[in-house]
Amino acid sequence: MIRAAKPAAALSALALTVLTALALGAAAATTAYGDARSTAYGGTATTDDDGAATTANGADPLAALRHQQPAWHPCRTGPEDSAGAELDAAGAHCTEITVPLDYRHPDGRTLSVALSRLPAADPAHRLGTLLYNPGGPGVPARHLALALRQASPALGARYDIVGMDPRFVGASTPLDCGWPGSGPGSAGPTRVTFDRSAELAKDLATRCAPYRAMLPHASTRNTARDTDLVRGVLGEPTIAYLGSSYGSYLGEVYLQMFPERVGRAVLDAALDPDRFGPDLTATQGPAMDAALTAWAGWAAGHDDRHHLGATTAEVLTAVERLRLAAERAPLAVGTHRVDARALPQVLWTVSAGDDSAVYTEFADLVRVLLDAAEGRTADPTALLEAVLTGLEAPDTGGAAAVQNAIMCVDRAASSDPLAYYRDVQAHRTDEPLFGPLTRNLTPCTFWPAQPAEPPTRVRNAVPVLLVGADGDPAATYPGQLSAHRALTGSRLVTLRGAFHHTAYAGLFAPRDACVDAAVDHYLLDGVLPAQDADCPATRP
C-alpha cells in the first residue's frame, strides 16, 4: 500500500511502499474457511469463523492455543534496539503469541506473533484493550502503539494499547525473500522500459518461491484470525480497534469475520474492501494528480522563494518538463540518477502531507530536480537524498516482500503482463506522470503461490466510525465511500479540502481538531455521530 506520512517519520517506509500495488482477480475458493457473520449485523451466519474445523467429538481444535499463557518481558532486544528501549521506558511489556500457520490445520506448523502492551494510565477508569494497526501492509506496530499513546493521552489513559506485528512482520516469525530492491517501479515511457519492469517483478517473485508453502497463509484473513486469537489470550471478550490505511482493511475483514468480538472500532482512511489487492493503486492516479495540483497552487503563491512558476498551471508545466527530461535521459542528482521509472516514485512524496512545512520540502525537492533537468549541478536535499537512497536500497528484513505476499494472496492478480501494459498505454494521456506507476504490474503477476481462499466480501451493520480526507491520494474518496456503503452501520466523518493520507491524531498527517473530537468521543464515550459529518480542513 502506498502510504503518505510525515517525511521525518516515514521516508524509508515511503521508499518501500511506493512501488507496491494493491488488485482484482479470481481467487481459488475453499470451503474449509468461513466468517462468523451474525445475522444481527446483517450478514450470513456461519460457524467456522476462525477457519478451524471442529473435531468429530465437537472439541475446539484451537483450545490449547486459546489457553496459552503469554510470558511478558521487556521489549528491548539488545543495545541497538532504541524502539524497544522507548517502549520499556514508557512502561510497556512485550510478548509472543503462538498462532497456526494454517488455521485449517491448527496442530501443524506454528508461527510467533509479537505484541507490545501499554497498560492504561488510569486503571480505575479503564475501558479495555485497544488494538492499533497503523497500516502497510507489512509495517510493524509494536512501537507505533507508543506513538498512538503519545498522540492521544486520553486513549492511553482509558485503554491498554496493544501493537501487534502481524505474521511475518517485524519481531514476528519473519519471511525474507532476500530482495535486492523493493519493487519494479514505474513502467516508464516505452515498451522496453515496461518489459524491464516486468523482468524485475518476475525476478522478485522467483526469489520468494522457496517459501511457497508459507505464502498462501500470509493473508489479511489469517491476520484477522491471529487478532482474534490474541484477543482471547488477553482475556478480553471484545476489543476496541483503531486501524489506518491498510489497517482499515484489516479492520473491515475483522468486523466481517468476528462481528460480535468488536467493541468500538475506528477506521482511518478506509480502503475499498471490494478492490483491495495487487491492483488497488490503479485507482490512485487521479487522486495523486489532484494532490499535486493542490501543492502547485501553494507553490505558485511562494514563487519568490521556489521559482517554480507564478500560477498553478506554470508550476505543473515545470513538473511536466521534469517528466519529459527524465524520459530523454536520467537526471544527475548528486551521486544518484533519476530515470523515468524512478521519477514518479520520487514525486509521490507530494502525498506526505499538505501543510506548509511538507509543501516547502517538496518544493525544494522539485527545484533540485529541475536544476538537474536543465543541466545545472544538483545536490539533493535531505528529503530527496532519503527517498533516493531508500529506492536504491535492498529490501532489508523483507518488508516489501511481505507487503507483496499479503496482497498477492488477498486477491489474485492477472497473470498476463501485457494486460498491465495495455492499461498503462490506455491512460498515457490522462495520467502521464503517475499512471505508469499506479497501473504497472507487481510481483503478484508472477507470484509462486495462489490465494488459499476467496477475498472477503464485507457486508455488515456493525457500528463503526470512518474518518478520512476527501483528497486522500492513497485511500481515495470513492474507495472510502465504497467502504461506507459496505459497512451499513458506519458513520463517515470527512475532512473536506485536505490532500493527505489518514486524518486522526496527527500520527501521519496534519492534525485536525474536528476529526480528533469525533474519534475520541466514540472511543472514549461510545457515541457515534448521529449522521455523517464534515470537517473543514485548514489549508496552508
Tab-separated table of C-alpha atoms in Angstrom, residues 215-399:
chain	number	residue	atom	x	y	z
A	215	LEU	CA	2.967	-17.790	1.133
A	216	PRO	CA	-0.748	-18.740	0.856
A	217	HIS	CA	-1.117	-18.123	4.588
A	218	ALA	CA	0.106	-14.506	4.613
A	219	SER	CA	-3.429	-13.218	4.021
A	220	THR	CA	-5.324	-10.494	5.828
A	221	ARG	CA	-7.935	-13.092	6.778
A	222	ASN	CA	-5.292	-15.025	8.682
A	223	THR	CA	-4.068	-11.835	10.355
A	224	ALA	CA	-7.679	-11.238	11.416
A	225	ARG	CA	-7.752	-14.754	12.866
A	226	ASP	CA	-4.480	-14.039	14.664
A	227	THR	CA	-6.010	-10.839	16.022
A	228	ASP	CA	-8.944	-12.738	17.442
A	229	LEU	CA	-6.697	-15.384	18.941
A	230	VAL	CA	-4.709	-12.589	20.611
A	231	ARG	CA	-7.951	-11.103	21.933
A	232	GLY	CA	-8.829	-14.400	23.566
A	233	VAL	CA	-5.360	-14.957	25.001
A	234	LEU	CA	-5.510	-11.486	26.555
A	235	GLY	CA	-8.758	-12.476	28.234
A	236	GLU	CA	-10.910	-9.860	26.523
A	237	PRO	CA	-14.468	-10.747	25.428
A	238	THR	CA	-14.269	-7.859	22.945
A	239	ILE	CA	-11.598	-5.400	21.815
A	240	ALA	CA	-11.615	-1.836	20.586
A	241	TYR	CA	-9.823	-1.303	17.298
A	242	LEU	CA	-8.128	1.581	15.504
A	243	GLY	CA	-6.776	0.936	12.025
A	244	SER	CA	-5.423	3.384	9.470
A	245	SER	CA	-4.704	2.851	5.776
A	246	TYR	CA	-4.196	-0.927	5.317
A	247	GLY	CA	-5.140	-1.211	8.985
A	248	SER	CA	-8.604	-0.079	7.933
A	249	TYR	CA	-8.881	-3.045	5.575
A	250	LEU	CA	-7.723	-5.402	8.315
A	251	GLY	CA	-10.438	-3.851	10.459
A	252	GLU	CA	-13.062	-4.357	7.743
A	253	VAL	CA	-12.126	-8.020	7.461
A	254	TYR	CA	-12.115	-8.486	11.244
A	255	LEU	CA	-15.531	-6.853	11.551
A	256	GLN	CA	-16.874	-9.240	8.921
A	257	MET	CA	-15.321	-12.383	10.364
A	258	PHE	CA	-15.773	-11.623	14.070
A	259	PRO	CA	-18.552	-9.013	14.361
A	260	GLU	CA	-19.526	-9.763	17.949
A	261	ARG	CA	-15.950	-9.526	19.239
A	262	VAL	CA	-15.516	-5.855	18.383
A	263	GLY	CA	-16.360	-3.141	20.857
A	264	ARG	CA	-15.689	0.286	19.393
A	265	ALA	CA	-13.882	0.467	16.054
A	266	VAL	CA	-12.477	3.392	14.085
A	267	LEU	CA	-11.159	3.052	10.526
A	268	ASP	CA	-8.993	5.969	9.393
A	269	ALA	CA	-8.537	6.364	5.612
A	270	ALA	CA	-10.728	3.376	4.825
A	271	LEU	CA	-9.836	1.303	1.772
A	272	ASP	CA	-12.333	-0.120	-0.684
A	273	PRO	CA	-12.976	-3.684	0.564
A	274	ASP	CA	-14.187	-4.773	-2.879
A	275	ARG	CA	-10.923	-3.798	-4.580
A	276	PHE	CA	-8.170	-4.419	-2.057
A	277	GLY	CA	-5.392	-6.412	-3.660
A	278	PRO	CA	-2.450	-6.002	-6.039
A	279	ASP	CA	-4.197	-3.528	-8.376
A	280	LEU	CA	-5.880	-1.129	-5.949
A	281	THR	CA	-3.302	1.518	-6.824
A	282	ALA	CA	-4.778	1.682	-10.330
A	283	THR	CA	-7.435	3.935	-8.767
A	284	GLN	CA	-4.920	6.373	-7.287
A	285	GLY	CA	-3.626	8.283	-10.334
A	286	PRO	CA	-6.378	10.952	-10.447
A	287	ALA	CA	-6.161	11.492	-6.682
A	288	MET	CA	-2.388	11.883	-6.927
A	289	ASP	CA	-2.826	14.413	-9.731
A	290	ALA	CA	-5.264	16.355	-7.538
A	291	ALA	CA	-2.769	16.345	-4.656
A	292	LEU	CA	-0.030	17.566	-6.991
A	293	THR	CA	-2.312	20.320	-8.286
A	294	ALA	CA	-3.122	21.446	-4.736
A	295	TRP	CA	0.595	21.684	-3.974
A	296	ALA	CA	1.194	23.552	-7.250
A	297	GLY	CA	-1.333	26.181	-6.204
A	298	TRP	CA	0.563	26.679	-2.964
A	299	ALA	CA	3.937	26.766	-4.760
A	300	ALA	CA	2.650	29.440	-7.150
A	301	GLY	CA	1.935	31.605	-4.138
A	302	HIS	CA	5.554	31.173	-2.999
A	303	ASP	CA	7.261	31.702	-6.345
A	304	ASP	CA	9.513	34.331	-4.773
A	305	ARG	CA	11.294	31.523	-2.924
A	306	HIS	CA	10.991	28.425	-5.094
A	307	HIS	CA	10.863	29.944	-8.611
A	308	LEU	CA	8.699	27.152	-9.996
A	309	GLY	CA	6.034	29.368	-11.573
A	310	ALA	CA	3.681	32.181	-10.668
A	311	THR	CA	0.474	30.249	-11.406
A	312	THR	CA	-0.723	26.728	-10.765
A	313	ALA	CA	-0.512	25.991	-14.487
A	314	GLU	CA	3.085	27.225	-14.671
A	315	VAL	CA	4.146	25.029	-11.744
A	316	LEU	CA	2.502	21.980	-13.305
A	317	THR	CA	4.213	22.790	-16.595
A	318	ALA	CA	7.540	22.757	-14.737
A	319	VAL	CA	6.735	19.282	-13.408
A	320	GLU	CA	5.861	18.167	-16.934
A	321	ARG	CA	9.251	19.422	-18.110
A	322	LEU	CA	10.773	17.186	-15.451
A	323	ARG	CA	8.883	14.160	-16.722
A	324	LEU	CA	9.922	14.743	-20.324
A	325	ALA	CA	13.550	15.357	-19.353
A	326	ALA	CA	13.732	12.115	-17.353
A	327	GLU	CA	12.289	10.235	-20.336
A	328	ARG	CA	15.101	11.551	-22.523
A	329	ALA	CA	17.945	10.784	-20.097
A	330	PRO	CA	18.406	10.105	-16.367
A	331	LEU	CA	18.749	13.229	-14.204
A	332	ALA	CA	22.048	13.546	-12.317
A	333	VAL	CA	21.310	14.378	-8.674
A	334	GLY	CA	24.376	14.134	-6.504
A	335	THR	CA	25.562	10.535	-6.791
A	336	HIS	CA	22.117	9.362	-7.948
A	337	ARG	CA	20.491	9.006	-11.358
A	338	VAL	CA	16.754	9.590	-11.594
A	339	ASP	CA	15.231	7.999	-14.682
A	340	ALA	CA	11.665	7.836	-15.963
A	341	ARG	CA	10.954	4.713	-13.920
A	342	ALA	CA	12.100	6.349	-10.674
A	343	LEU	CA	10.730	9.879	-11.121
A	344	PRO	CA	7.055	9.091	-10.340
A	345	GLN	CA	8.173	7.359	-7.157
A	346	VAL	CA	10.180	10.415	-6.133
A	347	LEU	CA	7.313	12.788	-6.892
A	348	TRP	CA	4.953	10.551	-4.909
A	349	THR	CA	6.345	12.338	-1.841
A	350	VAL	CA	3.858	15.128	-2.534
A	351	SER	CA	1.392	12.839	-0.738
A	352	ALA	CA	3.374	13.072	2.511
A	353	GLY	CA	1.204	15.930	3.769
A	354	ASP	CA	-0.360	19.241	2.861
A	355	ASP	CA	0.898	21.712	5.428
A	356	SER	CA	3.416	24.465	4.728
A	357	ALA	CA	6.403	22.556	6.110
A	358	VAL	CA	5.816	19.483	3.925
A	359	TYR	CA	4.953	21.579	0.876
A	360	THR	CA	8.175	23.568	1.338
A	361	GLU	CA	10.262	20.383	1.496
A	362	PHE	CA	8.608	19.071	-1.648
A	363	ALA	CA	9.078	22.362	-3.498
A	364	ASP	CA	12.772	22.331	-2.635
A	365	LEU	CA	12.959	18.760	-3.952
A	366	VAL	CA	11.321	19.742	-7.246
A	367	ARG	CA	13.646	22.732	-7.576
A	368	VAL	CA	16.686	20.434	-7.336
A	369	LEU	CA	15.240	18.057	-9.933
A	370	LEU	CA	14.574	20.971	-12.292
A	371	ASP	CA	18.148	22.144	-11.857
A	372	ALA	CA	19.286	18.665	-12.884
A	373	ALA	CA	16.889	18.610	-15.847
A	374	GLU	CA	18.280	21.949	-17.021
A	375	GLY	CA	21.880	20.785	-16.815
A	376	ARG	CA	22.900	22.553	-13.618
A	377	THR	CA	24.678	20.944	-10.690
A	378	ALA	CA	22.029	19.422	-8.450
A	379	ASP	CA	22.761	18.429	-4.888
A	380	PRO	CA	19.878	16.565	-3.228
A	381	THR	CA	18.006	17.993	-0.286
A	382	ALA	CA	17.832	15.827	2.841
A	383	LEU	CA	14.372	14.659	1.777
A	384	LEU	CA	15.462	13.818	-1.752
A	385	GLU	CA	18.589	12.032	-0.541
A	386	ALA	CA	16.498	9.911	1.825
A	387	VAL	CA	13.990	8.996	-0.882
A	388	LEU	CA	16.611	8.126	-3.497
A	389	THR	CA	18.688	6.144	-1.029
A	390	GLY	CA	15.582	4.216	0.008
A	391	LEU	CA	14.638	3.439	-3.571
A	392	GLU	CA	18.097	2.070	-4.280
A	393	ALA	CA	18.361	0.040	-1.062
A	394	PRO	CA	17.802	-3.718	-0.768
A	395	ASP	CA	14.700	-4.973	0.994
A	396	THR	CA	16.463	-5.433	4.318
A	397	GLY	CA	14.312	-7.530	6.642
A	398	GLY	CA	11.814	-8.443	3.945
A	399	ALA	CA	9.294	-5.635	4.489
